[in-house]
Amino acid sequence: MPDMTGPKIHPVILCGGAGTRLWPTSRRNQPKQFAMVIDGYSLFQHAIRMVDAEAFAAPVVVTGADQRFRVMEQMGRIERAPGVIIVEPDARNTAPAVLSAALHLHSVDSDALMLVLPSDHRIPDGEGFRAAVAAAADRAAAGDLVTFGIRPVRPETGYGYLELSDPSAMAAGVPQSLVRFVEKPDAIKAQAMVDAGRHLWNAGIFLMSVRAVIAAYGAHAPDILAAVDDAVAEARTEGGFLLLGKRGWLQATSISVDFAIMEKASNLAVMPYNGAWSDLGDWASVWRDGGPDDEGNLLVGDSLAFDCRDSMIRSEVPDQMVVGLDLDQMVVVATNDAVLVAPRTSSQRLSMVVNELRKRERAEADRGRRDHRPWGWYESVAVREGFQVKQIVVSPHQALSLQSHNHRAEHWIILSGNARITIDDGIQDIGAGGYVFIPLGAIHRLENVTDEPVVMVEVQIGNYLGEDDIIRYSDRYARVEAV
Amino acid sequence: MPDMTGPKIHPVILCGGAGTRLWPTSRRNQPKQFAMVIDGYSLFQHAIRMVDAEAFAAPVVVTGADQRFRVMEQMGRIERAPGVIIVEPDARNTAPAVLSAALHLHSVDSDALMLVLPSDHRIPDGEGFRAAVAAAADRAAAGDLVTFGIRPVRPETGYGYLELSDPSAMAAGVPQSLVRFVEKPDAIKAQAMVDAGRHLWNAGIFLMSVRAVIAAYGAHAPDILAAVDDAVAEARTEGGFLLLGKRGWLQATSISVDFAIMEKASNLAVMPYNGAWSDLGDWASVWRDGGPDDEGNLLVGDSLAFDCRDSMIRSEVPDQMVVGLDLDQMVVVATNDAVLVAPRTSSQRLSMVVNELRKRERAEADRGRRDHRPWGWYESVAVREGFQVKQIVVSPHQALSLQSHNHRAEHWIILSGNARITIDDGIQDIGAGGYVFIPLGAIHRLENVTDEPVVMVEVQIGNYLGEDDIIRYSDRYARVEAV
């Protein structure tokens, strides 16, 4: 464990993105930081685990309204409590998000240092990274904005670069002065930078005092400071969330912290990081980060490769195997509603595919079959003519809304736990192996009043089985008005 | 309709194969002739429809014990009654199969002509093919063994060839004399034959008098004649099937009719057929036969191609889309338990993959998730931790065995039709929307005593959900002893 002298650093985890570049694994309702699971933990959980409770203060997580319950559930699973979960009324890129965390922290401790971390990157060597953070703390405490630079291992054209004055500075192990930011280069320029050996990748990781952050916004983005200051002043606390004020927030420009602040500030320093890092920005990057085997293949889930080379085969469906034969530099990803097959070199073109799917009004573009809700999650396991099967998990002490359906009846079978079920005027408790019928039109509610999750199979029958066939009568998560 | 003078010709449909070369669509329990559906009909049904009831006698179908109910059900769906369904006690290749049909027909009409057709090939132009059959009838009636030759459209190395004496004979429209059989050639030889223009593909289609067939076996394969003669003499009729005698049948050599008879006989003729034909022998052949679009792509089911060329994308799962991006000469096939991705040129290597899966004891090698049974079919729609969902269809006036399970309870939900359900000592009739619980260990039976199919969703719950957890007490299909 690196020695962190002084007060604990406050991690600020940016958890607002969704991302289509890892479709079909990531969707709007299955953001990359939660959907991408490596070694049993989501990327978000890896980020939280990296800023361990001994060396760091409880994390500040900045996220959207849709994902706030998911953040809580994912932290709960790894037994970490958030410092606060800041909820953005709307996505506004990173500049307002970072500032909202700085203003909140400042109100608690005006001397605080904050470590800004994306929630969807991957840094395998947590200890090495924590050492780099520790080594940069003094410089940040002194008022500099310290940005972390990753030693480039290939001439990547997808990232911005940070230029240092001196190649030897890259191995120095202490923060260095920044000569300049370099925008995403072309291939020739990228190769030249890698050869010159004094450029680092800009990874969007920062260590700064909250005081310096606020001062920087005051100097370079006063309109954002005014807007976000209003949003924080008007914020209300509700169920463990800090809900930012809408009026101020919607005035804030949607812009990245790099453009708004970093590229304008003069009090910048760069902390070189020599360890492995990946933004898992596309499937090629996931393949590279995953550690391909001797044939260059990365196999995930129930997948098999016969005479394949340099390919990724990824099965996310528990009961569907994926077999590759004679593949060369291909990517195959199977989820339970969509399969993608493409050359690895086409990974960057996936946004085009997702946009095309949207144009064709294909739900698969944005909506995966597992949906996380405030009360737990459900997954549409199979849809066939005349029926749909869902698996539903209700977290302890949670409840679905009181609701009814116009077009479907439902058969509920409890797999584990104990469910409290309301149907019209009756209430009953049903345990594992039990069954309940919800007639068409009946007003019903599923509750879990116990300390264990309720796991249930729901068989819907009817001629229309869409998610929009729901009338909500009352809902502890304030969704009554939602269709 | 071609003019068929004289008595009707008896089609003999060879329906014994399973085939791994179209895995994962075809399996041991989903043979290619049933699993491969084109324009709404299986290959078997296409074969039956080609020998239409007006011009042909009722078909003789030769099949295995496993598939006999499937044959009946598939013919029923296209409203065709079999002449007879001959059931082989064991697979013995085509020589014994053809002879069993000849001996059976001879016992009914010693002057009969028989048209031997594989059940898993495809001839799109039924009328053209029937005209060729009509044109060959006199020659067959005169005692020649007429084999149909397909005009080759590429230098195929996977087929045997038939050599004619004269290129002009290929367009003559009447049977020709055969110079010789040519074994599967190498690429150079194949090209030379296509260029020379007097070779035809040997398609395994024959028109012959039953008298000539029996005489040929007497001359060239007397041991097979003796064995199959015994099997037919000892055959018994049961429920519309002619079950061949086991003792004789197991004496018959397993060999193709080409090797056993055709390559030895001197009374051969070749009927040239100029129309399209495909054996759908591998995925490359399915792609070619399917009529690729302007970009060379063949899309089947819910599949989408973005900037793909010369590729086949085939989705057989109702609720899973398959997306190809920048594919070139690839084959993608998705079924609900297995996805295959390979270059089109690797199609022939699929048997290796299936053999490897067998070695690894993967059930997916041979068993698909939809299983046809004497009483109808079921499909395992989803398997998850702790539960399995099956869709079950019981044909009119059919019943499952009286059975119980040691490790699972079952929840049954009737989607349509009317089910008669026995549980221990009670019997009840349950209609659409109804539900029944089968407790662990309960002795139960599902029957359909109506004229409409029963469609049902079964949710199995338990810690072991294998097919072998079944104790059968009585079974109208004589499967009590089966595990």
PDB file of N, CA and C in Angstrom, chain A residues 302 304 306-307 319-327 330 335-343 346 349 356-357 360 362 364 369 381-384 387 411 413 415 433 435 457 461, chain B residues 302 304 306-307 319-327 330 335-343 346 349 356-357 360 362 364 369 381-384 387 411 413 415 433 435 457 461:
ATOM      1  N   ASP A 302     -19.235 -19.085 -23.168  1.00  0.00           N
ATOM      2  CA  ASP A 302     -19.250 -20.404 -23.801  1.00  0.00           C
ATOM      3  C   ASP A 302     -18.911 -20.280 -25.281  1.00  0.00           C
ATOM      4  N   LEU A 304     -15.947 -21.242 -28.493  1.00  0.00           N
ATOM      5  CA  LEU A 304     -14.891 -22.159 -28.919  1.00  0.00           C
ATOM      6  C   LEU A 304     -14.302 -21.667 -30.233  1.00  0.00           C
ATOM      7  N   PHE A 306     -11.885 -22.838 -33.470  1.00  0.00           N
ATOM      8  CA  PHE A 306     -11.179 -23.883 -34.205  1.00  0.00           C
ATOM      9  C   PHE A 306     -10.344 -23.231 -35.304  1.00  0.00           C
ATOM     10  N   ASP A 307      -9.023 -23.338 -35.162  1.00  0.00           N
ATOM     11  CA  ASP A 307      -8.113 -22.753 -36.147  1.00  0.00           C
ATOM     12  C   ASP A 307      -8.390 -21.274 -36.396  1.00  0.00           C
ATOM     13  N   ASP A 319     -27.117 -20.074 -22.353  1.00  0.00           N
ATOM     14  CA  ASP A 319     -27.441 -21.354 -22.976  1.00  0.00           C
ATOM     15  C   ASP A 319     -27.263 -21.333 -24.490  1.00  0.00           C
ATOM     16  N   GLN A 320     -26.291 -20.548 -24.970  1.00  0.00           N
ATOM     17  CA  GLN A 320     -25.995 -20.532 -26.413  1.00  0.00           C
ATOM     18  C   GLN A 320     -24.470 -20.470 -26.601  1.00  0.00           C
ATOM     19  N   MET A 321     -23.914 -21.506 -27.203  1.00  0.00           N
ATOM     20  CA  MET A 321     -22.480 -21.511 -27.451  1.00  0.00           C
ATOM     21  C   MET A 321     -22.177 -20.790 -28.769  1.00  0.00           C
ATOM     22  N   VAL A 322     -20.968 -20.236 -28.867  1.00  0.00           N
ATOM     23  CA  VAL A 322     -20.549 -19.582 -30.108  1.00  0.00           C
ATOM     24  C   VAL A 322     -19.285 -20.273 -30.597  1.00  0.00           C
ATOM     25  N   VAL A 323     -19.334 -20.724 -31.843  1.00  0.00           N
ATOM     26  CA  VAL A 323     -18.216 -21.468 -32.422  1.00  0.00           C
ATOM     27  C   VAL A 323     -17.639 -20.683 -33.597  1.00  0.00           C
ATOM     28  N   GLY A 324     -16.344 -20.419 -33.541  1.00  0.00           N
ATOM     29  CA  GLY A 324     -15.651 -19.803 -34.666  1.00  0.00           C
ATOM     30  C   GLY A 324     -14.787 -20.844 -35.348  1.00  0.00           C
ATOM     31  N   LEU A 325     -14.795 -20.842 -36.672  1.00  0.00           N
ATOM     32  CA  LEU A 325     -13.975 -21.768 -37.448  1.00  0.00           C
ATOM     33  C   LEU A 325     -13.161 -20.961 -38.459  1.00  0.00           C
ATOM     34  N   ASP A 326     -11.830 -21.129 -38.424  1.00  0.00           N
ATOM     35  CA  ASP A 326     -10.954 -20.477 -39.408  1.00  0.00           C
ATOM     36  C   ASP A 326     -11.111 -18.955 -39.447  1.00  0.00           C
ATOM     37  N   LEU A 327     -11.397 -18.353 -38.300  1.00  0.00           N
ATOM     38  CA  LEU A 327     -11.545 -16.892 -38.287  1.00  0.00           C
ATOM     39  C   LEU A 327     -10.168 -16.227 -38.183  1.00  0.00           C
ATOM     40  N   MET A 330     -11.285 -11.494 -36.495  1.00  0.00           N
ATOM     41  CA  MET A 330     -12.723 -11.223 -36.452  1.00  0.00           C
ATOM     42  C   MET A 330     -13.165 -10.981 -35.010  1.00  0.00           C
ATOM     43  N   THR A 335     -25.300 -11.657 -27.680  1.00  0.00           N
ATOM     44  CA  THR A 335     -26.128 -11.390 -26.509  1.00  0.00           C
ATOM     45  C   THR A 335     -27.501 -11.987 -26.789  1.00  0.00           C
ATOM     46  N   ASN A 336     -28.404 -11.982 -25.808  1.00  0.00           N
ATOM     47  CA  ASN A 336     -29.623 -12.760 -26.034  1.00  0.00           C
ATOM     48  C   ASN A 336     -30.621 -12.121 -26.991  1.00  0.00           C
ATOM     49  N   ASP A 337     -30.389 -10.906 -27.435  1.00  0.00           N
ATOM     50  CA  ASP A 337     -31.258 -10.376 -28.483  1.00  0.00           C
ATOM     51  C   ASP A 337     -30.512  -9.944 -29.733  1.00  0.00           C
ATOM     52  N   ALA A 338     -29.185  -9.993 -29.728  1.00  0.00           N
ATOM     53  CA  ALA A 338     -28.443  -9.547 -30.909  1.00  0.00           C
ATOM     54  C   ALA A 338     -27.062 -10.190 -30.963  1.00  0.00           C
ATOM     55  N   VAL A 339     -26.656 -10.535 -32.180  1.00  0.00           N
ATOM     56  CA  VAL A 339     -25.314 -11.079 -32.428  1.00  0.00           C
ATOM     57  C   VAL A 339     -24.618 -10.126 -33.393  1.00  0.00           C
ATOM     58  N   LEU A 340     -23.354  -9.795 -33.110  1.00  0.00           N
ATOM     59  CA  LEU A 340     -22.566  -8.965 -34.013  1.00  0.00           C
ATOM     60  C   LEU A 340     -21.387  -9.772 -34.537  1.00  0.00           C
ATOM     61  N   VAL A 341     -21.156  -9.694 -35.856  1.00  0.00           N
ATOM     62  CA  VAL A 341     -19.978 -10.315 -36.460  1.00  0.00           C
ATOM     63  C   VAL A 341     -19.327  -9.266 -37.364  1.00  0.00           C
ATOM     64  N   ALA A 342     -18.033  -9.004 -37.147  1.00  0.00           N
ATOM     65  CA  ALA A 342     -17.329  -7.989 -37.930  1.00  0.00           C
ATOM     66  C   ALA A 342     -15.836  -8.251 -37.879  1.00  0.00           C
ATOM     67  N   PRO A 343     -15.088  -7.756 -38.879  1.00  0.00           N
ATOM     68  CA  PRO A 343     -13.634  -7.776 -38.744  1.00  0.00           C
ATOM     69  C   PRO A 343     -13.226  -6.884 -37.569  1.00  0.00           C
ATOM     70  N   SER A 346     -12.943  -3.260 -38.117  1.00  0.00           N
ATOM     71  CA  SER A 346     -14.152  -2.462 -38.343  1.00  0.00           C
ATOM     72  C   SER A 346     -14.780  -1.988 -37.037  1.00  0.00           C
ATOM     73  N   ARG A 349     -16.377   1.328 -36.702  1.00  0.00           N
ATOM     74  CA  ARG A 349     -17.540   1.646 -37.541  1.00  0.00           C
ATOM     75  C   ARG A 349     -18.862   1.229 -36.892  1.00  0.00           C
ATOM     76  N   GLU A 356     -27.801   3.249 -37.759  1.00  0.00           N
ATOM     77  CA  GLU A 356     -28.678   2.642 -38.777  1.00  0.00           C
ATOM     78  C   GLU A 356     -29.822   1.874 -38.111  1.00  0.00           C
ATOM     79  N   LEU A 357     -29.504   1.152 -37.040  1.00  0.00           N
ATOM     80  CA  LEU A 357     -30.544   0.395 -36.338  1.00  0.00           C
ATOM     81  C   LEU A 357     -31.579   1.357 -35.764  1.00  0.00           C
ATOM     82  N   ARG A 360     -33.895   2.493 -38.381  1.00  0.00           N
ATOM     83  CA  ARG A 360     -34.865   1.447 -38.718  1.00  0.00           C
ATOM     84  C   ARG A 360     -35.778   1.136 -37.540  1.00  0.00           C
ATOM     85  N   ARG A 362     -35.185  -0.121 -34.685  1.00  0.00           N
ATOM     86  CA  ARG A 362     -34.948  -1.394 -34.030  1.00  0.00           C
ATOM     87  C   ARG A 362     -34.658  -1.135 -32.560  1.00  0.00           C
ATOM     88  N   GLU A 364     -33.363  -2.959 -30.481  1.00  0.00           N
ATOM     89  CA  GLU A 364     -32.076  -3.514 -30.057  1.00  0.00           C
ATOM     90  C   GLU A 364     -30.957  -2.473 -30.081  1.00  0.00           C
ATOM     91  N   ARG A 369     -32.073  -6.623 -23.267  1.00  0.00           N
ATOM     92  CA  ARG A 369     -33.186  -7.350 -22.673  1.00  0.00           C
ATOM     93  C   ARG A 369     -33.129  -7.420 -21.147  1.00  0.00           C
ATOM     94  N   VAL A 381     -36.277 -13.223 -21.014  1.00  0.00           N
ATOM     95  CA  VAL A 381     -35.477 -14.408 -21.303  1.00  0.00           C
ATOM     96  C   VAL A 381     -35.820 -14.977 -22.677  1.00  0.00           C
ATOM     97  N   ALA A 382     -37.080 -14.901 -23.045  1.00  0.00           N
ATOM     98  CA  ALA A 382     -37.492 -15.405 -24.358  1.00  0.00           C
ATOM     99  C   ALA A 382     -38.810 -14.761 -24.758  1.00  0.00           C
ATOM    100  N   VAL A 383     -38.898 -14.425 -26.031  1.00  0.00           N
ATOM    101  CA  VAL A 383     -40.136 -13.900 -26.590  1.00  0.00           C
ATOM    102  C   VAL A 383     -40.535 -14.820 -27.730  1.00  0.00           C
ATOM    103  N   ARG A 384     -41.728 -15.380 -27.654  1.00  0.00           N
ATOM    104  CA  ARG A 384     -42.204 -16.242 -28.721  1.00  0.00           C
ATOM    105  C   ARG A 384     -43.629 -15.823 -29.065  1.00  0.00           C
ATOM    106  N   PHE A 387     -46.406 -15.636 -26.153  1.00  0.00           N
ATOM    107  CA  PHE A 387     -45.954 -15.561 -24.762  1.00  0.00           C
ATOM    108  C   PHE A 387     -44.557 -14.961 -24.650  1.00  0.00           C
ATOM    109  N   HIS A 411     -48.500 -15.197 -15.306  1.00  0.00           N
ATOM    110  CA  HIS A 411     -48.331 -16.320 -14.375  1.00  0.00           C
ATOM    111  C   HIS A 411     -46.989 -16.115 -13.671  1.00  0.00           C
ATOM    112  N   ILE A 413     -44.128 -17.450 -10.964  1.00  0.00           N
ATOM    113  CA  ILE A 413     -43.604 -18.617 -10.255  1.00  0.00           C
ATOM    114  C   ILE A 413     -42.392 -18.140  -9.446  1.00  0.00           C
ATOM    115  N   LEU A 415     -39.046 -18.508  -7.604  1.00  0.00           N
ATOM    116  CA  LEU A 415     -37.908 -19.436  -7.570  1.00  0.00           C
ATOM    117  C   LEU A 415     -37.220 -19.428  -6.211  1.00  0.00           C
ATOM    118  N   GLY A 433     -41.128 -21.864  -4.991  1.00  0.00           N
ATOM    119  CA  GLY A 433     -41.938 -22.941  -5.547  1.00  0.00           C
ATOM    120  C   GLY A 433     -43.400 -22.556  -5.689  1.00  0.00           C
ATOM    121  N   TYR A 435     -46.844 -20.168  -6.668  1.00  0.00           N
ATOM    122  CA  TYR A 435     -47.379 -19.684  -7.944  1.00  0.00           C
ATOM    123  C   TYR A 435     -48.543 -18.747  -7.690  1.00  0.00           C
ATOM    124  N   VAL A 457     -40.001 -16.217 -11.968  1.00  0.00           N
ATOM    125  CA  VAL A 457     -40.200 -16.365 -13.407  1.00  0.00           C
ATOM    126  C   VAL A 457     -41.614 -15.890 -13.719  1.00  0.00           C
ATOM    127  N   ILE A 461     -48.899 -13.999 -21.012  1.00  0.00           N
ATOM    128  CA  ILE A 461     -49.582 -14.460 -22.221  1.00  0.00           C
ATOM    129  C   ILE A 461     -50.577 -13.413 -22.674  1.00  0.00           C
TER     130      ILE A 461
ATOM    131  N   ASP B 302     -34.126 -12.855 -39.068  1.00  0.00           N
ATOM    132  CA  ASP B 302     -33.892 -11.486 -38.624  1.00  0.00           C
ATOM    133  C   ASP B 302     -32.402 -11.175 -38.681  1.00  0.00           C
ATOM    134  N   LEU B 304     -29.208  -8.701 -40.637  1.00  0.00           N
ATOM    135  CA  LEU B 304     -28.917  -7.456 -41.341  1.00  0.00           C
ATOM    136  C   LEU B 304     -27.451  -7.455 -41.756  1.00  0.00           C
ATOM    137  N   PHE B 306     -24.378  -4.937 -43.153  1.00  0.00           N
ATOM    138  CA  PHE B 306     -23.869  -3.597 -43.432  1.00  0.00           C
ATOM    139  C   PHE B 306     -22.540  -3.737 -44.166  1.00  0.00           C
ATOM    140  N   ASP B 307     -22.520  -3.289 -45.414  1.00  0.00           N
ATOM    141  CA  ASP B 307     -21.300  -3.350 -46.232  1.00  0.00           C
ATOM    142  C   ASP B 307     -20.699  -4.752 -46.269  1.00  0.00           C
ATOM    143  N   ASP B 319     -36.220 -14.284 -31.508  1.00  0.00           N
ATOM    144  CA  ASP B 319     -36.011 -13.029 -30.779  1.00  0.00           C
ATOM    145  C   ASP B 319     -34.537 -12.659 -30.642  1.00  0.00           C
ATOM    146  N   GLN B 320     -33.744 -13.011 -31.652  1.00  0.00           N
ATOM    147  CA  GLN B 320     -32.329 -12.613 -31.655  1.00  0.00           C
ATOM    148  C   GLN B 320     -31.934 -12.204 -33.067  1.00  0.00           C
ATOM    149  N   MET B 321     -31.560 -10.939 -33.252  1.00  0.00           N
ATOM    150  CA  MET B 321     -31.133 -10.482 -34.563  1.00  0.00           C
ATOM    151  C   MET B 321     -29.645 -10.782 -34.752  1.00  0.00           C
ATOM    152  N   VAL B 322     -29.241 -10.931 -36.015  1.00  0.00           N
ATOM    153  CA  VAL B 322     -27.829 -11.146 -36.317  1.00  0.00           C
ATOM    154  C   VAL B 322     -27.381 -10.040 -37.263  1.00  0.00           C
ATOM    155  N   VAL B 323     -26.316  -9.334 -36.874  1.00  0.00           N
ATOM    156  CA  VAL B 323     -25.832  -8.199 -37.647  1.00  0.00           C
ATOM    157  C   VAL B 323     -24.420  -8.497 -38.146  1.00  0.00           C
ATOM    158  N   GLY B 324     -24.239  -8.412 -39.448  1.00  0.00           N
ATOM    159  CA  GLY B 324     -22.908  -8.532 -40.039  1.00  0.00           C
ATOM    160  C   GLY B 324     -22.428  -7.159 -40.476  1.00  0.00           C
ATOM    161  N   LEU B 325     -21.157  -6.861 -40.213  1.00  0.00           N
ATOM    162  CA  LEU B 325     -20.556  -5.587 -40.625  1.00  0.00           C
ATOM    163  C   LEU B 325     -19.272  -5.896 -41.389  1.00  0.00           C
ATOM    164  N   ASP B 326     -19.163  -5.368 -42.614  1.00  0.00           N
ATOM    165  CA  ASP B 326     -17.933  -5.512 -43.412  1.00  0.00           C
ATOM    166  C   ASP B 326     -17.513  -6.970 -43.606  1.00  0.00           C
ATOM    167  N   LEU B 327     -18.467  -7.870 -43.690  1.00  0.00           N
ATOM    168  CA  LEU B 327     -18.115  -9.278 -43.885  1.00  0.00           C
ATOM    169  C   LEU B 327     -17.846  -9.551 -45.363  1.00  0.00           C
ATOM    170  N   MET B 330     -18.305 -14.666 -45.733  1.00  0.00           N
ATOM    171  CA  MET B 330     -18.455 -15.316 -44.434  1.00  0.00           C
ATOM    172  C   MET B 330     -19.812 -16.008 -44.358  1.00  0.00           C
ATOM    173  N   THR B 335     -28.576 -20.410 -34.108  1.00  0.00           N
ATOM    174  CA  THR B 335     -29.732 -21.155 -33.616  1.00  0.00           C
ATOM    175  C   THR B 335     -29.813 -20.914 -32.111  1.00  0.00           C
ATOM    176  N   ASN B 336     -30.879 -21.398 -31.458  1.00  0.00           N
ATOM    177  CA  ASN B 336     -31.032 -20.951 -30.075  1.00  0.00           C
ATOM    178  C   ASN B 336     -30.078 -21.597 -29.076  1.00  0.00           C
ATOM    179  N   ASP B 337     -29.290 -22.569 -29.491  1.00  0.00           N
ATOM    180  CA  ASP B 337     -28.259 -23.055 -28.575  1.00  0.00           C
ATOM    181  C   ASP B 337     -26.849 -22.965 -29.133  1.00  0.00           C
ATOM    182  N   ALA B 338     -26.694 -22.548 -30.396  1.00  0.00           N
ATOM    183  CA  ALA B 338     -25.345 -22.490 -30.965  1.00  0.00           C
ATOM    184  C   ALA B 338     -25.296 -21.501 -32.126  1.00  0.00           C
ATOM    185  N   VAL B 339     -24.164 -20.781 -32.186  1.00  0.00           N
ATOM    186  CA  VAL B 339     -23.900 -19.849 -33.286  1.00  0.00           C
ATOM    187  C   VAL B 339     -22.621 -20.323 -33.976  1.00  0.00           C
ATOM    188  N   LEU B 340     -22.640 -20.350 -35.303  1.00  0.00           N
ATOM    189  CA  LEU B 340     -21.447 -20.701 -36.073  1.00  0.00           C
ATOM    190  C   LEU B 340     -21.015 -19.506 -36.912  1.00  0.00           C
ATOM    191  N   VAL B 341     -19.707 -19.202 -36.877  1.00  0.00           N
ATOM    192  CA  VAL B 341     -19.147 -18.167 -37.743  1.00  0.00           C
ATOM    193  C   VAL B 341     -17.916 -18.758 -38.427  1.00  0.00           C
ATOM    194  N   ALA B 342     -17.878 -18.688 -39.762  1.00  0.00           N
ATOM    195  CA  ALA B 342     -16.760 -19.263 -40.508  1.00  0.00           C
ATOM    196  C   ALA B 342     -16.693 -18.623 -41.890  1.00  0.00           C
ATOM    197  N   PRO B 343     -15.511 -18.632 -42.506  1.00  0.00           N
ATOM    198  CA  PRO B 343     -15.453 -18.253 -43.918  1.00  0.00           C
ATOM    199  C   PRO B 343     -16.271 -19.254 -44.743  1.00  0.00           C
ATOM    200  N   SER B 346     -14.700 -22.429 -45.733  1.00  0.00           N
ATOM    201  CA  SER B 346     -14.424 -23.455 -44.725  1.00  0.00           C
ATOM    202  C   SER B 346     -15.620 -24.379 -44.505  1.00  0.00           C
ATOM    203  N   ARG B 349     -15.226 -27.979 -43.814  1.00  0.00           N
ATOM    204  CA  ARG B 349     -14.501 -28.403 -42.613  1.00  0.00           C
ATOM    205  C   ARG B 349     -15.400 -28.524 -41.373  1.00  0.00           C
ATOM    206  N   GLU B 356     -15.207 -32.672 -33.154  1.00  0.00           N
ATOM    207  CA  GLU B 356     -14.534 -32.119 -31.981  1.00  0.00           C
ATOM    208  C   GLU B 356     -15.527 -31.872 -30.840  1.00  0.00           C
ATOM    209  N   LEU B 357     -16.702 -31.345 -31.209  1.00  0.00           N
ATOM    210  CA  LEU B 357     -17.718 -31.100 -30.174  1.00  0.00           C
ATOM    211  C   LEU B 357     -18.136 -32.417 -29.522  1.00  0.00           C
ATOM    212  N   ARG B 360     -15.629 -33.501 -27.055  1.00  0.00           N
ATOM    213  CA  ARG B 360     -15.726 -32.722 -25.818  1.00  0.00           C
ATOM    214  C   ARG B 360     -17.054 -32.960 -25.104  1.00  0.00           C
ATOM    215  N   ARG B 362     -20.050 -32.274 -25.961  1.00  0.00           N
ATOM    216  CA  ARG B 362     -20.996 -31.168 -26.017  1.00  0.00           C
ATOM    217  C   ARG B 362     -22.285 -31.670 -26.647  1.00  0.00           C
ATOM    218  N   GLU B 364     -24.594 -30.094 -27.878  1.00  0.00           N
ATOM    219  CA  GLU B 364     -24.976 -29.327 -29.064  1.00  0.00           C
ATOM    220  C   GLU B 364     -24.524 -29.989 -30.360  1.00  0.00           C
ATOM    221  N   ARG B 369     -32.301 -27.999 -29.726  1.00  0.00           N
ATOM    222  CA  ARG B 369     -33.217 -27.768 -28.610  1.00  0.00           C
ATOM    223  C   ARG B 369     -34.673 -28.047 -28.953  1.00  0.00           C
ATOM    224  N   VAL B 381     -36.830 -23.513 -24.638  1.00  0.00           N
ATOM    225  CA  VAL B 381     -36.771 -22.120 -25.072  1.00  0.00           C
ATOM    226  C   VAL B 381     -35.669 -21.372 -24.331  1.00  0.00           C
ATOM    227  N   ALA B 382     -35.465 -21.704 -23.082  1.00  0.00           N
ATOM    228  CA  ALA B 382     -34.406 -21.047 -22.305  1.00  0.00           C
ATOM    229  C   ALA B 382     -34.033 -21.914 -21.122  1.00  0.00           C
ATOM    230  N   VAL B 383     -32.731 -21.950 -20.859  1.00  0.00           N
ATOM    231  CA  VAL B 383     -32.221 -22.656 -19.691  1.00  0.00           C
ATOM    232  C   VAL B 383     -31.440 -21.637 -18.867  1.00  0.00           C
ATOM    233  N   ARG B 384     -31.827 -21.467 -17.649  1.00  0.00           N
ATOM    234  CA  ARG B 384     -31.114 -20.550 -16.767  1.00  0.00           C
ATOM    235  C   ARG B 384     -30.872 -21.258 -15.446  1.00  0.00           C
ATOM    236  N   PHE B 387     -33.983 -22.867 -13.411  1.00  0.00           N
ATOM    237  CA  PHE B 387     -35.220 -23.124 -14.141  1.00  0.00           C
ATOM    238  C   PHE B 387     -34.978 -23.327 -15.628  1.00  0.00           C
ATOM    239  N   HIS B 411     -44.495 -26.337 -13.728  1.00  0.00           N
ATOM    240  CA  HIS B 411     -45.667 -25.458 -13.808  1.00  0.00           C
ATOM    241  C   HIS B 411     -46.101 -25.437 -15.272  1.00  0.00           C
ATOM    242  N   ILE B 413     -48.645 -24.042 -18.243  1.00  0.00           N
ATOM    243  CA  ILE B 413     -49.568 -22.971 -18.622  1.00  0.00           C
ATOM    244  C   ILE B 413     -50.043 -23.258 -20.041  1.00  0.00           C
ATOM    245  N   LEU B 415     -51.437 -22.428 -23.527  1.00  0.00           N
ATOM    246  CA  LEU B 415     -51.582 -21.261 -24.404  1.00  0.00           C
ATOM    247  C   LEU B 415     -52.777 -21.402 -25.324  1.00  0.00           C
ATOM    248  N   GLY B 433     -55.137 -20.489 -21.307  1.00  0.00           N
ATOM    249  CA  GLY B 433     -54.997 -19.574 -20.176  1.00  0.00           C
ATOM    250  C   GLY B 433     -54.953 -20.294 -18.844  1.00  0.00           C
ATOM    251  N   TYR B 435     -53.868 -23.244 -15.914  1.00  0.00           N
ATOM    252  CA  TYR B 435     -52.590 -23.545 -15.259  1.00  0.00           C
ATOM    253  C   TYR B 435     -52.732 -24.798 -14.403  1.00  0.00           C
ATOM    254  N   VAL B 457     -46.787 -23.833 -22.254  1.00  0.00           N
ATOM    255  CA  VAL B 457     -45.485 -23.420 -21.735  1.00  0.00           C
ATOM    256  C   VAL B 457     -45.249 -24.173 -20.435  1.00  0.00           C
ATOM    257  N   ILE B 461     -38.764 -26.262 -12.477  1.00  0.00           N
ATOM    258  CA  ILE B 461     -37.837 -25.737 -11.475  1.00  0.00           C
ATOM    259  C   ILE B 461     -37.247 -26.887 -10.664  1.00  0.00           C
TER     260      ILE B 461
END
